[in-house]
Amino acid sequence: MSLAPIAVSMGDPAGIGMEIAAKAWLARARGDTPFFLIADIQATCQAAQGVPVQPITNPADVTAVFPAALPILHMPLTVPAIPGAPDARNAAALVEAISLGAELAMRGTACALTTLPIAKSLLYQAGFGFPGHTEFLAARTGAKRPVMLLAGASLKVALASIHVPLAQAASTLSIAGLAELGRILDQALRIDFGIAQPRIAMAGLNPHAGEGGSIGREEIEILNPAAALLRQEGISITDAQPADSLFHAQARLGYDAVLAMTHDQGLIPLKTLHFWDAVNVTLGLPIVRTSPDHGTGFDIAGKGLARPDSLIAALHLAAAIAVRRAAA
Amino acid sequence: MSLAPIAVSMGDPAGIGMEIAAKAWLARARGDTPFFLIADIQATCQAAQGVPVQPITNPADVTAVFPAALPILHMPLTVPAIPGAPDARNAAALVEAISLGAELAMRGTACALTTLPIAKSLLYQAGFGFPGHTEFLAARTGAKRPVMLLAGASLKVALASIHVPLAQAASTLSIAGLAELGRILDQALRIDFGIAQPRIAMAGLNPHAGEGGSIGREEIEILNPAAALLRQEGISITDAQPADSLFHAQARLGYDAVLAMTHDQGLIPLKTLHFWDAVNVTLGLPIVRTSPDHGTGFDIAGKGLARPDSLIAALHLAAAIAVRRAAA
C-alpha cells in the first residue's frame, strides 16, 4: 500500500512559499511521496514562474496529477497576492489552508502536513490567537504538549522553551515539564526517526551548566532531577551539560538529539551547521507535521531567488516519519 | 627591534597546562615569538614528558634558550603536582604566576601574557576573590572594563555578559555598558586585528531579536539605542539581529565580529565551529592577554592526550597583537 500524499499549506501568499513549492516539485524524484498545495490557484500560477500547476478537487487525484504538474487544492484569497506586500485581508484564507491540511492529515487523506512560512505579526492583527503554527495545530488536533524539534543532517535539537523573552525562559522550566518533553523526544526518536536506543544530551541553562551551582541553580534544582527521573524510566539522557561544548563535530557523535533549554541555545548551533537544509518537526501531535526552517522571505519574494532546500528536506522527512508511524 | 618574549602562566599544575606548553614548544617554527613558562621546574619536567626544559632567571635569556629548550621561570609549588588531583595548597603559587606574568607584561619585559587554564572552584576555596582570570587581570593592571573576546579563524565574538545566571543576564545590560563595549571592540578590531573599517553585528537578546517587541523589549529599549549611539560616533554596528541566523557561513561574511549578549549565545557558535583552535583574548587591558579556550582537562591530565592547538593559536595571536600595538 502506498502512502497518501503530503498536504502543503500555502503560508503567506506574499512570501516565498508557493515559489519554493514549485521548485520542490521541479526537484521531485522517482519514489518521492507526491504532495499537493492548498493555495489560491491564481496566486500559485504567478508564483510558480512557468512550472505547470493543475487544480484538483480531491487529494485522491494527486498521485495521477503529480508526475506532470503541481497539484493545487484551491483555497481562494480575498485580495490578489503581491510579492513582498503581505495583506491582512488574506489571513483568513491562509489560516484555513493550515486548518484544512490538518483535517486531511487527521482523516488520513494526507499522510502528513508540511506548512509553508507565515508572518505571525500579520496574523495577530487579523485576530489569530496562537503564538504560531505549532500551538494552532496542537489546538486543532487536540494535542496537549506540542514539542518543537529542529532536524539537520548532523544535529537534532528539541526546545524546552520557545518564543518567550530570555529573561523569562528560566521560569518556564519545571521538572515535570522537562520530563514530559524528554518522554516525547525519546518516543519520537524511536518511532519517527527509527533509532532503536536513542541517546539524549541535556543542555544546561546557565553558563558552564551552572558550574556546580555557582552560576545559577536550575541545573541542580530542575534539570538534573528531571534527567534522573527519565533515567529511572529507562530513557537515556545525560545530566545538564555545558552547552558551549555540546555541538562540535566530536561531541555530536555522543548523542542522537539535544534537549535545549532556550530558542537560541538550540537554534544557533542548528542554523550555524544547517542553515539551508534544517527542518522543523512538531512532536506530540496525532498528525505528522513538518515545515521548512525559515521565514516568509518577503524581501526576496517574487524574484526567483528563494532556495527550496529546506522545504524539500521537510517533505522528505514528513514522508519518512509517515512511513515509520504507519509501520509502528 | 624584535619583540620581547611571551610570558605563559602555569595554570593549575594538576591539569594539562604544562603538557600543552611543552607540546606547543615542540611545534615552534622559525620566526615564532619565543615564550617562557612561569611554573615549578620539577612539575614542568614531569609534565613535559621528555621535552627539554631549562631554568632561566631573567626573561632576557629566553631568546637564547628557546631554540633548544622550553625556558622556565621557576615558581615553586607548595606540594608536588599530581595529574588530575588539584590541590588548593598550590593555589597561591599559580595565582602568583599569573600576577608575575602580568607584571612582566606591564613592564615590557614580556610582550604579552598567555594564561594556561585554572579551576575556579579550587581558587575560590583558597580565597581568590575574582570570577576568573579576566577580572583578576583587570584589577592587577588597573583596567576599568575588561572585555572577553573569543577568536576563531572564521568567527570573533565579544560577550556583553559572561558568568552570570541566564535569568539575570538581561538585567546586566545597559545602553551605556553596551556602548562602552562597542567602542572597546571597535578599537580592538582596528588596532589588535588590523581591520581598517571593522563591521560589528549585534546579536539580539531574545528569540527573533524580540520580533518587534512581542518577545521581549530589550532590543527596543537597550540594544538598538546603544547601536544607534555607536553609529553616531562613526562605529559600524548593526541593530540587534536574530541570533540564530547570524552564524552560518554566508552570514559570517557580513561582519568582522559579533557582539553577543550572553555567554552561550557567543560561545555556542564559536565552539561549534572552532572547538580546537579558538583563542580567548581580553580586550580593554593595558597588556596583551590571550589564553586557550578550554579548561584544565583534569580528566586527561598526565596521559599525553591533550591537544595544544588552542594554546598554539593563543601564542600566535598574542604575538600578532603585540606587534600591531607596538606599531600603532
XYZ file of C-alpha atoms in Angstrom:
656
model
C 0.000 0.000 0.000
C 1.419 3.390 -0.911
C 1.332 6.442 1.302
C -1.359 9.123 0.949
C 0.087 12.376 -0.453
C 1.515 15.176 1.703
C -0.657 18.294 2.161
C 1.269 21.574 1.920
C -0.381 24.734 3.279
C 0.331 27.884 1.243
C 1.805 30.028 4.015
C 1.742 33.777 3.454
C 0.947 34.241 -0.246
C 3.110 37.390 -0.357
C 6.149 35.334 0.671
C 8.335 32.731 -0.998
C 6.145 29.746 -0.048
C 4.484 28.985 -3.363
C 7.687 29.677 -5.290
C 9.645 27.111 -3.280
C 6.747 24.648 -3.548
C 7.017 24.915 -7.336
C 10.800 24.489 -7.138
C 10.397 21.479 -4.839
C 8.019 19.947 -7.395
C 10.641 20.526 -10.122
C 13.185 18.704 -7.946
C 10.866 15.665 -7.473
C 12.436 12.264 -7.966
C 11.026 8.839 -8.723
C 9.878 7.279 -5.485
C 9.190 10.587 -3.727
C 5.856 10.773 -1.952
C 3.672 13.171 -4.007
C 2.447 16.374 -2.423
C -0.262 18.927 -3.150
C -0.522 22.588 -2.315
C -3.548 24.053 -0.554
C -3.442 27.521 -2.113
C -5.096 30.044 -4.369
C -4.743 28.714 -7.923
C -4.220 32.162 -9.491
C -1.553 33.174 -6.942
C 0.227 29.838 -7.395
C 0.317 30.274 -11.174
C 2.014 33.632 -10.732
C 4.478 32.408 -8.133
C 5.290 29.180 -9.967
C 7.062 31.067 -12.764
C 6.271 28.627 -15.546
C 6.101 25.443 -13.505
C 2.900 23.603 -14.547
C 0.149 23.572 -11.933
C -3.155 21.712 -12.046
C -6.252 22.156 -9.904
C -7.577 19.092 -8.119
C -10.782 18.697 -6.149
C -9.753 15.620 -4.200
C -6.410 14.556 -2.707
C -7.077 11.132 -4.226
C -6.208 12.684 -7.606
C -2.732 13.763 -6.512
C -0.920 10.587 -7.494
C -2.201 10.795 -11.060
C -1.516 14.531 -11.439
C 1.840 14.843 -9.653
C 4.171 13.452 -12.351
C 3.079 16.160 -14.826
C 2.036 19.151 -12.703
C 1.973 20.536 -9.176
C -1.497 19.639 -7.830
C -3.411 22.539 -6.246
C -6.381 22.230 -3.912
C -7.880 25.682 -4.403
C -8.210 27.979 -1.397
C -9.275 31.393 -2.661
C -7.587 34.564 -1.391
C -9.641 37.654 -0.562
C -7.337 40.029 -2.451
C -4.621 39.213 -5.020
C -1.223 38.327 -3.551
C 1.521 40.881 -4.180
C 5.040 39.506 -3.597
C 6.669 41.254 -0.654
C 3.481 43.077 0.377
C 1.541 40.902 2.837
C -2.120 41.821 3.296
C -4.046 41.005 6.479
C -7.187 40.516 4.394
C -5.704 37.228 3.200
C -5.035 35.974 6.739
C -8.294 34.020 6.958
C -7.522 32.079 3.778
C -4.018 31.126 4.817
C -5.181 30.018 8.273
C -7.929 27.993 6.607
C -5.287 26.305 4.423
C -3.428 25.151 7.544
C -6.662 24.057 9.148
C -7.764 22.069 6.109
C -4.338 20.474 5.818
C -4.513 19.373 9.450
C -8.002 17.972 8.904
C -6.917 15.976 5.855
C -3.963 14.606 7.810
C -6.237 13.681 10.747
C -8.509 11.784 8.353
C -5.594 10.051 6.657
C -6.434 11.636 3.298
C -2.990 13.199 3.598
C -0.117 11.296 5.217
C 1.360 14.482 6.682
C 1.092 18.260 6.730
C 4.017 20.407 5.654
C 3.382 24.086 6.348
C 4.897 26.962 4.372
C 6.011 30.035 6.366
C 3.580 32.559 7.799
C 4.191 36.044 9.225
C 2.933 35.974 12.770
C 2.560 39.703 13.308
C 0.157 39.897 10.364
C -1.906 37.014 11.667
C -2.091 38.589 15.115
C -3.550 41.723 13.502
C -6.132 39.511 11.844
C -7.104 38.029 15.195
C -5.105 34.763 15.076
C -4.939 33.738 18.723
C -1.863 31.463 18.723
C 1.894 32.141 19.011
C 2.454 30.148 15.812
C 1.705 27.066 13.724
C 2.789 24.700 16.488
C 0.281 25.900 19.063
C -2.504 26.303 16.478
C -2.044 22.735 15.283
C -1.950 21.428 18.838
C -5.326 23.074 19.474
C -6.804 21.856 16.186
C -5.689 18.272 16.751
C -6.343 18.097 20.494
C -2.659 17.615 21.422
C -1.596 18.527 24.952
C 2.100 19.144 24.585
C 3.479 20.039 21.159
C 7.300 19.944 21.045
C 9.419 21.785 18.526
C 12.220 19.653 17.103
C 14.681 21.007 14.557
C 16.447 18.412 12.481
C 19.515 18.809 10.282
C 21.645 16.057 8.823
C 24.146 16.132 11.715
C 22.090 17.567 14.575
C 18.614 17.350 16.101
C 17.505 19.716 18.867
C 14.244 19.865 20.818
C 13.330 23.093 22.601
C 12.141 23.303 26.217
C 11.153 26.952 25.797
C 10.435 28.666 22.502
C 9.015 32.116 21.938
C 9.443 33.650 25.387
C 11.633 36.612 26.366
C 15.032 35.356 27.505
C 14.619 36.832 30.983
C 11.540 34.620 31.482
C 12.819 31.400 29.906
C 14.231 30.015 33.157
C 10.934 30.491 34.983
C 9.051 28.373 32.424
C 11.090 25.252 33.228
C 9.891 22.579 35.642
C 10.862 19.016 36.490
C 7.507 17.694 35.280
C 7.631 19.729 32.073
C 11.161 18.641 31.183
C 10.342 15.027 31.997
C 7.283 15.138 29.736
C 9.399 16.679 26.992
C 12.078 14.020 27.441
C 9.482 11.254 27.071
C 8.021 12.780 23.889
C 11.500 13.244 22.438
C 12.596 9.705 23.282
C 9.409 8.297 21.744
C 9.846 10.402 18.578
C 13.472 9.342 18.160
C 12.380 5.694 18.418
C 9.287 5.773 16.230
C 9.612 8.793 13.921
C 13.367 8.522 13.366
C 13.765 4.767 13.758
C 16.547 4.940 16.373
C 16.402 1.780 18.482
C 18.270 3.097 21.537
C 18.112 6.898 21.447
C 20.684 8.881 23.435
C 19.599 12.359 24.522
C 22.012 15.047 25.743
C 20.508 17.683 28.019
C 21.977 21.176 27.638
C 22.450 23.288 30.758
C 20.536 26.536 31.093
C 23.330 28.593 32.633
C 26.930 29.231 31.510
C 29.062 26.122 32.238
C 25.780 24.373 33.182
C 25.819 26.422 36.367
C 29.321 25.294 37.413
C 28.121 23.346 40.416
C 25.558 25.975 41.412
C 27.867 28.970 41.393
C 26.368 30.385 38.158
C 22.687 29.532 38.659
C 20.910 26.690 40.415
C 18.374 25.496 37.813
C 20.636 22.598 36.826
C 20.681 21.315 40.402
C 17.057 22.034 41.220
C 15.232 21.338 37.940
C 17.276 19.986 35.010
C 19.244 17.197 36.691
C 16.270 15.926 38.746
C 14.240 15.732 35.507
C 17.064 13.798 33.840
C 17.309 11.444 36.830
C 13.566 10.802 36.691
C 13.782 9.982 32.981
C 16.716 7.629 33.527
C 14.651 5.796 36.161
C 12.093 5.245 33.410
C 14.744 3.728 31.162
C 15.350 6.763 28.957
C 18.973 7.502 28.093
C 19.534 11.174 28.906
C 22.527 12.950 30.425
C 22.558 15.456 33.239
C 22.813 19.087 32.110
C 25.972 19.643 30.040
C 27.791 22.946 29.379
C 26.010 23.983 26.191
C 29.003 25.629 24.547
C 30.923 22.350 24.325
C 27.962 20.260 23.168
C 27.801 20.974 19.455
C 31.214 20.474 17.855
C 31.703 17.569 15.483
C 33.161 15.146 18.019
C 30.563 15.988 20.678
C 27.738 15.362 18.213
C 28.820 11.727 17.879
C 27.846 11.175 21.516
C 24.077 11.659 21.216
C 21.105 11.453 18.856
C 19.401 14.682 19.964
C 19.909 17.591 22.329
C 17.238 18.860 24.677
C 17.914 22.619 24.592
C 16.552 24.995 27.217
C 16.055 28.114 25.084
C 15.234 29.029 21.494
C 18.663 30.412 20.626
C 20.574 27.722 22.512
C 19.100 25.122 20.185
C 18.695 27.145 17.020
C 22.113 28.813 16.978
C 24.086 25.579 16.523
C 21.384 24.073 14.311
C 21.385 27.020 11.903
C 25.147 27.521 12.121
C 25.535 23.979 10.812
C 22.343 23.558 8.753
C 21.128 26.954 7.656
C 19.752 25.772 4.328
C 18.567 22.263 4.994
C 17.153 22.089 8.515
C 13.569 21.002 9.080
C 11.132 21.964 11.811
C 9.117 18.999 13.100
C 6.303 19.192 15.638
C 6.371 16.236 18.008
C 3.464 15.280 20.227
C 0.731 15.776 17.600
C -1.520 12.988 16.318
C -0.522 14.041 12.770
C 2.872 14.275 11.094
C 3.801 17.942 10.693
C 6.999 19.382 9.280
C 7.973 22.764 7.886
C 10.975 24.459 6.359
C 13.120 26.162 8.996
C 12.948 29.702 7.612
C 10.579 32.643 7.344
C 8.357 34.135 4.653
C 11.240 35.810 2.804
C 9.175 38.902 1.921
C 12.402 40.682 0.919
C 13.146 38.212 -1.875
C 9.589 37.134 -2.778
C 8.718 37.130 -6.476
C 12.344 37.412 -7.576
C 13.068 33.752 -8.212
C 15.871 33.781 -5.632
C 14.383 31.568 -2.912
C 16.046 28.200 -2.235
C 13.748 25.169 -1.817
C 16.349 23.064 0.077
C 14.680 23.250 3.467
C 11.193 22.579 2.028
C 12.490 19.580 0.098
C 14.088 18.254 3.289
C 10.805 18.920 5.139
C 8.828 16.920 2.545
C 11.278 14.016 2.626
C 11.257 13.928 6.409
C 7.430 14.115 6.537
C 7.197 11.079 4.265
C 9.840 9.162 6.216
C 8.056 9.795 9.510
C 4.674 8.866 7.998
C 6.102 5.550 6.793
C 7.627 4.761 10.182
C 4.454 5.688 12.089
C 2.384 3.517 9.743
C 4.722 0.594 10.412
C 4.932 1.147 14.188
C 63.821 45.532 17.050
C 62.418 42.144 17.943
C 59.542 41.541 20.307
C 60.063 40.642 23.969
C 59.065 37.001 24.684
C 55.577 35.899 25.728
C 55.053 35.016 29.381
C 52.933 31.898 29.950
C 51.455 31.319 33.417
C 51.360 27.664 34.521
C 47.632 27.375 35.231
C 46.558 24.567 37.517
C 49.584 22.258 37.796
C 47.292 19.230 38.100
C 45.820 19.990 34.676
C 47.044 19.778 31.107
C 48.645 23.245 31.040
C 52.313 22.357 31.284
C 51.877 19.384 28.955
C 50.401 21.523 26.203
C 53.073 24.188 26.797
C 55.708 21.528 26.122
C 53.816 20.394 23.015
C 53.496 23.995 21.818
C 57.257 24.379 22.230
C 57.779 21.225 20.145
C 55.583 22.765 17.434
C 57.635 26.016 17.373
C 58.586 27.324 13.948
C 61.287 29.697 12.737
C 60.037 33.245 13.195
C 57.696 32.428 16.081
C 57.951 34.761 19.040
C 59.640 32.784 21.857
C 57.754 32.151 25.070
C 58.646 31.100 28.595
C 56.656 29.306 31.239
C 56.250 30.663 34.753
C 55.985 27.354 36.592
C 57.519 24.944 39.045
C 60.574 23.454 37.338
C 60.077 19.997 38.845
C 56.388 19.822 37.899
C 57.195 21.017 34.385
C 59.848 18.344 33.930
C 57.291 15.690 34.821
C 54.549 17.119 32.629
C 56.850 17.778 29.675
C 57.316 14.045 29.031
C 60.813 14.255 27.652
C 60.656 17.724 26.116
C 63.818 19.593 27.206
C 63.225 22.370 29.724
C 65.747 24.883 31.039
C 65.502 27.187 34.027
C 66.057 30.915 33.421
C 66.355 33.706 35.948
C 65.601 36.538 33.569
C 63.200 36.803 30.611
C 66.080 38.412 28.712
C 67.590 34.902 28.453
C 64.573 33.451 26.676
C 65.678 34.200 23.134
C 68.953 32.355 23.630
C 67.380 29.359 25.386
C 64.205 28.897 23.339
C 65.618 27.168 20.247
C 66.958 24.285 22.355
C 64.667 24.063 25.375
C 61.440 25.358 26.912
C 62.537 28.210 29.206
C 61.133 28.065 32.751
C 60.977 30.941 35.207
C 60.724 28.972 38.435
C 57.655 29.447 40.611
C 57.754 26.818 43.384
C 54.650 24.831 44.279
C 53.782 24.128 47.919
C 53.080 20.444 47.332
C 54.016 18.258 44.350
C 51.545 18.376 41.452
C 49.578 15.172 40.851
C 47.913 15.000 37.423
C 44.141 15.028 37.771
C 44.220 15.772 41.509
C 44.211 19.539 42.046
C 45.357 20.721 45.460
C 44.228 24.029 46.948
C 47.605 24.338 48.688
C 49.112 25.167 45.294
C 46.589 27.935 44.600
C 48.863 30.709 45.868
C 51.684 29.693 43.536
C 49.514 29.545 40.457
C 47.926 32.908 41.228
C 51.406 34.335 41.766
C 52.423 33.010 38.323
C 49.581 34.965 36.722
C 50.430 38.019 38.762
C 54.109 37.892 37.832
C 53.252 37.368 34.171
C 51.031 40.446 34.232
C 53.767 42.461 35.920
C 56.373 41.425 33.335
C 53.944 42.347 30.556
C 53.218 45.729 32.193
C 56.965 46.436 32.329
C 57.506 45.340 28.738
C 59.817 42.515 29.806
C 57.225 40.255 28.211
C 55.305 41.347 25.112
C 52.159 39.539 26.241
C 50.721 37.176 28.817
C 49.178 33.875 27.769
C 47.480 32.133 30.671
C 47.024 28.375 30.994
C 43.711 27.126 32.414
C 42.801 27.349 36.090
C 39.993 25.693 38.048
C 37.953 28.482 39.549
C 36.208 26.497 42.258
C 39.583 25.493 43.699
C 40.822 29.072 43.699
C 37.654 30.267 45.417
C 38.354 27.760 48.208
C 41.815 29.253 48.502
C 40.346 32.736 48.881
C 40.769 34.010 45.306
C 38.318 36.900 45.135
C 37.715 37.160 41.368
C 35.307 35.355 38.987
C 38.274 34.444 36.775
C 41.498 35.492 35.052
C 39.813 38.326 33.220
C 38.644 40.173 36.308
C 41.840 39.430 38.239
C 43.990 40.859 35.466
C 41.751 43.922 35.165
C 42.294 44.598 38.864
C 46.060 43.958 38.663
C 46.526 46.251 35.673
C 44.064 48.968 36.669
C 41.697 48.367 33.738
C 38.098 49.552 34.117
C 36.265 47.395 31.622
C 37.800 44.089 30.563
C 36.007 42.520 27.587
C 36.084 38.840 26.687
C 36.629 38.212 23.006
C 36.771 34.713 21.546
C 38.508 34.409 18.229
C 38.467 31.525 15.783
C 39.624 31.565 12.174
C 36.143 32.324 10.816
C 34.406 33.994 13.766
C 35.092 36.528 16.521
C 32.583 37.121 19.318
C 32.692 39.580 22.218
C 30.490 38.929 25.245
C 28.260 41.539 26.884
C 27.588 39.268 29.858
C 29.735 36.358 30.921
C 29.474 34.276 34.067
C 26.007 35.260 35.294
C 22.944 33.013 35.634
C 20.875 33.182 32.459
C 17.843 34.551 34.291
C 19.930 37.586 35.324
C 21.789 38.209 32.065
C 19.164 40.600 30.677
C 19.255 42.777 33.774
C 23.019 43.341 33.460
C 22.643 45.085 30.076
C 22.507 48.865 29.733
C 22.817 51.360 26.908
C 25.973 52.853 28.412
C 27.519 49.438 29.049
C 26.863 48.143 25.551
C 28.127 51.393 24.043
C 31.355 51.148 26.041
C 31.746 47.536 24.934
C 31.127 48.511 21.303
C 33.862 51.157 21.496
C 36.390 48.746 23.028
C 35.546 46.102 20.416
C 35.790 48.539 17.511
C 39.150 49.794 18.775
C 40.470 46.243 19.231
C 39.398 45.199 15.749
C 41.237 48.222 14.338
C 44.437 48.059 16.367
C 44.789 44.470 17.614
C 43.430 42.781 14.496
C 44.449 45.374 11.898
C 40.979 45.740 10.347
C 40.732 49.238 8.839
C 36.928 49.512 8.775
C 35.547 46.997 11.253
C 31.929 45.890 10.890
C 30.215 44.698 14.068
C 26.977 42.698 14.129
C 24.933 42.987 17.306
C 23.053 39.837 18.315
C 19.587 40.205 19.802
C 18.978 39.030 23.356
C 15.551 37.500 22.787
C 14.319 34.892 20.272
C 13.970 36.549 16.826
C 15.610 39.660 18.371
C 12.308 40.275 20.171
C 10.246 40.244 16.962
C 9.333 43.915 17.161
C 8.807 43.863 20.924
C 6.427 40.906 21.035
C 9.066 38.538 22.530
C 10.883 40.925 24.870
C 11.629 44.640 24.748
C 15.365 44.830 25.483
C 16.167 45.201 21.769
C 13.932 48.278 21.544
C 14.858 49.786 24.879
C 18.549 48.939 25.286
C 20.293 47.157 22.390
C 19.175 49.259 19.424
C 19.632 52.603 21.241
C 23.207 51.557 22.117
C 23.827 50.631 18.469
C 22.386 53.961 17.306
C 24.664 55.825 19.720
C 27.708 53.954 18.415
C 26.774 54.655 14.805
C 26.549 58.366 15.668
C 30.166 58.064 16.815
C 31.154 56.572 13.469
C 31.288 52.933 14.534
C 29.800 50.415 12.098
C 27.411 48.261 14.105
C 24.018 46.820 13.210
C 20.834 46.913 15.236
C 20.092 43.695 17.119
C 19.833 40.739 14.725
C 18.075 37.386 15.312
C 20.963 35.424 16.780
C 20.035 32.078 15.266
C 20.573 33.335 11.704
C 23.801 35.193 12.447
C 26.412 32.459 12.392
C 26.103 30.378 9.224
C 28.847 30.652 6.615
C 27.162 33.252 4.425
C 26.122 35.423 7.374
C 29.697 35.447 8.701
C 30.877 37.191 5.552
C 28.831 40.238 6.549
C 30.769 41.267 9.680
C 34.141 41.125 11.406
C 32.841 40.380 14.905
C 29.612 39.730 16.742
C 28.657 41.440 19.964
C 26.837 38.623 21.792
C 24.576 39.254 24.758
C 25.172 36.050 26.728
C 27.936 33.517 27.334
C 26.305 30.659 25.448
C 24.991 32.837 22.630
C 28.576 33.710 21.722
C 30.361 30.544 22.771
C 27.986 28.025 21.222
C 28.650 29.073 17.604
C 32.314 29.782 18.345
C 32.943 26.323 19.779
C 30.673 24.598 17.268
C 32.918 25.977 14.527
C 36.259 26.260 16.344
C 36.323 23.807 19.195
C 40.029 23.070 18.933
C 41.565 26.314 17.741
C 39.667 29.212 19.326
C 41.512 31.750 21.455
C 40.268 33.808 24.378
C 41.528 37.421 24.266
C 40.926 40.016 26.964
C 40.291 43.445 25.436
C 40.463 46.651 27.413
C 43.635 45.792 29.355
C 46.901 47.751 29.110
C 48.658 44.422 28.418
C 48.115 41.824 25.704
C 46.452 38.762 27.234
C 45.327 35.623 25.475
C 44.510 32.104 26.614
C 43.468 28.803 25.140
C 39.681 28.446 25.036
C 39.389 25.302 27.156
C 39.602 24.170 30.740
C 42.152 22.390 32.915
C 41.418 18.942 31.470
C 41.888 17.168 34.816
C 40.284 14.051 33.326
C 43.050 13.630 30.722
C 45.963 15.233 32.602
C 49.206 13.282 32.614
C 48.100 10.916 29.854
C 49.713 12.662 26.913
C 46.319 13.100 25.229
C 45.892 16.896 25.435
C 45.911 18.860 22.183
C 47.979 22.061 22.093
C 46.080 23.593 19.127
C 44.289 26.283 21.084
C 47.418 27.241 23.070
C 49.448 27.488 19.871
C 46.749 29.714 18.370
C 46.745 31.782 21.591
C 50.537 32.275 21.401
C 50.406 33.259 17.727
C 47.586 35.696 18.323
C 49.343 37.212 21.358
C 52.428 37.901 19.253
C 50.395 39.323 16.379
C 48.529 41.699 18.691
C 51.760 42.753 20.411
C 53.315 43.597 17.045
C 50.301 45.646 15.950
C 50.063 47.503 19.257
C 53.769 48.320 19.091
C 53.264 49.725 15.588
C 50.063 51.670 16.416
